[in-house]
mmCIF file of C-alpha atoms in Angstrom:
data_model
loop_
_atom_site.group_PDB
_atom_site.id
_atom_site.type_symbol
_atom_site.label_atom_id
_atom_site.label_comp_id
_atom_site.label_asym_id
_atom_site.label_seq_id
_atom_site.Cartn_x
_atom_site.Cartn_y
_atom_site.Cartn_z
ATOM 1 C CA MET A 16 -16.135 -74.127 52.931
ATOM 2 C CA VAL A 17 -14.309 -72.023 55.503
ATOM 3 C CA CYS A 18 -10.653 -72.471 54.611
ATOM 4 C CA CYS A 19 -8.108 -71.782 51.915
ATOM 5 C CA ILE A 20 -7.274 -75.403 51.304
ATOM 6 C CA ARG A 21 -8.896 -76.158 47.984
ATOM 7 C CA SER A 22 -9.331 -79.622 46.579
ATOM 8 C CA LYS A 23 -8.062 -80.165 43.082
ATOM 9 C CA GLU A 24 -10.499 -81.161 40.374
ATOM 10 C CA GLY A 25 -11.514 -84.788 40.762
ATOM 11 C CA THR A 26 -10.290 -84.974 44.365
ATOM 12 C CA PRO A 27 -13.084 -85.495 46.889
ATOM 13 C CA THR A 28 -13.332 -83.163 49.861
ATOM 14 C CA ILE A 29 -14.343 -84.958 53.057
ATOM 15 C CA TYR A 30 -15.567 -83.136 56.156
ATOM 16 C CA THR A 31 -15.598 -85.137 59.367
ATOM 17 C CA HIS A 32 -16.938 -82.353 61.581
ATOM 18 C CA LEU A 33 -19.006 -79.263 60.888
ATOM 19 C CA GLU A 34 -19.549 -76.583 63.503
ATOM 20 C CA VAL A 35 -21.783 -73.544 63.094
ATOM 21 C CA THR A 36 -20.023 -70.307 63.989
ATOM 22 C CA ASP A 37 -20.523 -66.578 63.620
ATOM 23 C CA LEU A 38 -18.038 -66.225 60.764
ATOM 24 C CA THR A 39 -18.901 -63.532 58.306
ATOM 25 C CA GLY A 40 -19.348 -64.651 54.720
ATOM 26 C CA ASP A 41 -16.567 -62.420 53.435
ATOM 27 C CA MET A 42 -14.010 -63.460 56.052
ATOM 28 C CA PHE A 43 -12.281 -65.840 53.639
ATOM 29 C CA ASP A 44 -12.911 -63.980 50.378
ATOM 30 C CA PHE A 45 -9.169 -63.574 49.884
ATOM 31 C CA CYS A 46 -8.977 -67.329 49.197
ATOM 32 C CA SER A 47 -11.012 -67.111 46.014
ATOM 33 C CA SER A 48 -8.525 -64.706 44.445
ATOM 34 C CA MET A 49 -5.517 -66.957 45.129
ATOM 35 C CA THR A 50 -3.831 -68.820 42.310
ATOM 36 C CA ASP A 51 -2.972 -72.500 42.739
ATOM 37 C CA GLU A 52 0.667 -71.461 43.153
ATOM 38 C CA GLN A 53 -0.180 -68.960 45.916
ATOM 39 C CA ASP A 54 -2.370 -71.523 47.650
ATOM 40 C CA ALA A 55 0.415 -74.118 47.568
ATOM 41 C CA ARG A 56 2.979 -71.603 48.848
ATOM 42 C CA ALA A 57 0.681 -70.483 51.682
ATOM 43 C CA ARG A 58 0.048 -74.078 52.777
ATOM 44 C CA GLU A 59 3.780 -74.819 52.591
ATOM 45 C CA LEU A 60 4.580 -71.838 54.835
ATOM 46 C CA ILE A 61 1.896 -72.824 57.341
ATOM 47 C CA GLU A 62 3.249 -76.372 57.486
ATOM 48 C CA ARG A 63 6.826 -75.152 58.011
ATOM 49 C CA ALA A 64 5.876 -72.638 60.701
ATOM 50 C CA ALA A 65 3.696 -75.177 62.523
ATOM 51 C CA ALA A 66 6.369 -77.895 62.581
ATOM 52 C CA LYS A 67 7.824 -79.033 65.896
ATOM 53 C CA TRP A 68 10.582 -76.440 66.393
ATOM 54 C CA PRO A 69 10.113 -73.157 64.469
ATOM 55 C CA LEU A 70 7.564 -71.532 66.785
ATOM 56 C CA ARG A 71 9.547 -72.595 69.850
ATOM 57 C CA ILE A 72 12.702 -71.013 68.425
ATOM 58 C CA LEU A 73 10.852 -67.809 67.520
ATOM 59 C CA HIS A 74 9.405 -67.719 71.041
ATOM 60 C CA VAL A 75 12.845 -68.139 72.635
ATOM 61 C CA LEU A 76 14.273 -65.344 70.455
ATOM 62 C CA SER A 77 11.337 -63.118 71.339
ATOM 63 C CA ASP A 78 11.729 -63.780 75.067
ATOM 64 C CA ALA A 79 15.438 -63.008 74.887
ATOM 65 C CA GLY A 80 14.702 -59.517 73.588
ATOM 66 C CA ALA A 81 18.185 -59.404 72.075
ATOM 67 C CA PRO A 82 20.210 -61.411 69.568
ATOM 68 C CA LEU A 83 21.250 -64.859 70.791
ATOM 69 C CA ARG A 84 24.244 -66.933 69.874
ATOM 70 C CA PHE A 85 23.739 -70.449 68.553
ATOM 71 C CA SER A 86 24.946 -72.043 71.805
ATOM 72 C CA ARG A 87 22.481 -69.964 73.893
ATOM 73 C CA LEU A 88 19.626 -71.012 71.594
ATOM 74 C CA LEU A 89 20.676 -74.646 71.878
ATOM 75 C CA GLU A 90 20.563 -74.344 75.688
ATOM 76 C CA ARG A 91 17.149 -72.655 75.735
ATOM 77 C CA VAL A 92 15.320 -74.838 73.201
ATOM 78 C CA GLU A 93 15.038 -77.948 75.322
ATOM 79 C CA GLY A 94 15.211 -81.265 73.509
ATOM 80 C CA ILE A 95 16.456 -80.011 70.138
ATOM 81 C CA SER A 96 19.624 -81.432 68.595
ATOM 82 C CA GLN A 97 22.389 -79.261 67.178
ATOM 83 C CA LYS A 98 21.667 -80.581 63.668
ATOM 84 C CA VAL A 99 17.922 -79.867 63.835
ATOM 85 C CA LEU A 100 18.525 -76.413 65.321
ATOM 86 C CA THR A 101 20.905 -75.619 62.453
ATOM 87 C CA GLN A 102 18.401 -76.823 59.839
ATOM 88 C CA THR A 103 15.497 -74.950 61.440
ATOM 89 C CA LEU A 104 17.473 -71.721 61.758
ATOM 90 C CA ARG A 105 18.420 -71.917 58.069
ATOM 91 C CA THR A 106 14.766 -72.371 57.119
ATOM 92 C CA LEU A 107 13.628 -69.498 59.362
ATOM 93 C CA GLU A 108 16.319 -67.265 57.861
ATOM 94 C CA ARG A 109 15.378 -68.258 54.299
ATOM 95 C CA ASP A 110 11.721 -67.448 55.076
ATOM 96 C CA GLY A 111 12.722 -64.016 56.395
ATOM 97 C CA LEU A 112 11.623 -64.684 59.993
ATOM 98 C CA ILE A 113 15.053 -64.335 61.598
ATOM 99 C CA ILE A 114 18.305 -62.528 60.849
ATOM 100 C CA ARG A 115 21.648 -64.304 61.095
ATOM 101 C CA THR A 116 24.587 -62.021 61.785
ATOM 102 C CA LEU A 117 28.109 -63.374 61.335
ATOM 103 C CA TYR A 118 30.888 -61.421 63.048
ATOM 104 C CA PRO A 119 34.256 -61.936 61.325
ATOM 105 C CA GLN A 120 36.435 -62.804 64.273
ATOM 106 C CA VAL A 121 38.292 -65.836 65.542
ATOM 107 C CA PRO A 122 36.457 -67.930 66.500
ATOM 108 C CA PRO A 123 33.525 -66.731 64.379
ATOM 109 C CA ARG A 124 30.553 -65.414 66.313
ATOM 110 C CA VAL A 125 27.029 -65.883 64.927
ATOM 111 C CA GLU A 126 23.907 -64.329 66.415
ATOM 112 C CA TYR A 127 20.240 -64.757 65.586
ATOM 113 C CA GLU A 128 17.343 -62.369 66.116
ATOM 114 C CA LEU A 129 13.733 -61.967 65.042
ATOM 115 C CA THR A 130 12.862 -59.868 62.036
ATOM 116 C CA PRO A 131 9.733 -57.682 62.152
ATOM 117 C CA LEU A 132 8.044 -60.376 60.016
ATOM 118 C CA GLY A 133 9.020 -63.066 62.546
ATOM 119 C CA HIS A 134 7.737 -60.946 65.406
ATOM 120 C CA ASP A 135 4.462 -60.317 63.570
ATOM 121 C CA LEU A 136 4.008 -64.043 62.886
ATOM 122 C CA LEU A 137 4.607 -64.834 66.548
ATOM 123 C CA MET A 138 2.012 -62.238 67.587
ATOM 124 C CA GLN A 139 -0.563 -63.779 65.247
ATOM 125 C CA VAL A 140 0.171 -67.297 66.479
ATOM 126 C CA ALA A 141 -0.070 -66.178 70.123
ATOM 127 C CA ALA A 142 -3.841 -65.730 69.779
ATOM 128 C CA LEU A 143 -4.219 -69.268 68.427
ATOM 129 C CA TRP A 144 -1.854 -70.600 71.094
ATOM 130 C CA ARG A 145 -3.879 -68.882 73.846
ATOM 131 C CA TRP A 146 -7.141 -70.284 72.447
ATOM 132 C CA ILE A 147 -5.736 -73.833 72.334
ATOM 133 C CA VAL A 148 -4.490 -73.599 75.932
ATOM 134 C CA GLN A 149 -7.897 -72.340 77.086
ATOM 135 C CA HIS A 150 -9.600 -75.261 75.325
ATOM 136 C CA LEU A 151 -7.155 -78.089 76.058
ATOM 137 C CA ASP A 152 -9.769 -80.047 78.011
ATOM 138 C CA ASP A 153 -12.161 -79.812 75.066
ATOM 139 C CA PHE A 154 -9.651 -81.747 72.959
ATOM 140 C CA ASP A 155 -9.800 -84.750 75.285
ATOM 141 C CA PRO A 156 -10.111 -87.800 72.987
ATOM 142 C CA ARG A 157 -12.394 -89.530 75.521
ATOM 143 C CA LYS A 158 -14.914 -86.698 75.065
ATOM 144 C CA ALA A 159 -14.789 -87.130 71.296
ATOM 145 C CA VAL A 160 -15.578 -90.839 71.667
ATOM 146 C CA LYS A 161 -18.557 -90.007 73.917
ATOM 147 C CA LEU A 162 -19.835 -87.386 71.454
ATOM 148 C CA ASN A 163 -19.531 -89.798 68.514
ATOM 149 C CA ALA A 164 -21.342 -92.519 70.478
ATOM 150 C CA ALA A 165 -24.180 -90.087 71.264
ATOM 151 C CA ASP A 166 -24.538 -89.269 67.532
ATOM 152 C CA ASP A 167 -25.121 -92.944 66.639
#
């Protein structure tokens, strides 16, 4: 099994596709030393980061190259509501991926910027993002139907 997602005892693991690759056997050794709690936390963080808005917000902050105010973020993250932006920023701050700076003035001014951890995450995701873009045509559902029909 080439992943950190472990099935719990008594829960069947179902693979719908198996591809042979040049992965080294020790590439995922770190998974075997994880506790159930660490595994759950890691999966939770992956799910949160891969949700609809977090990576887009991190990308916008990275592109800005400087702290951005809430209203500038709202303008640059197309399609996001004020409520969802607020919720996502709180989550990103709680996870240590962004810094929120409140300036005590009237009216209050709040700015957001990437932390080194947020920048590092974005750099790691960029490789995956690039790979997906290069293989978009390979994900064509019509091709999958043809491949499945050929297997029958």
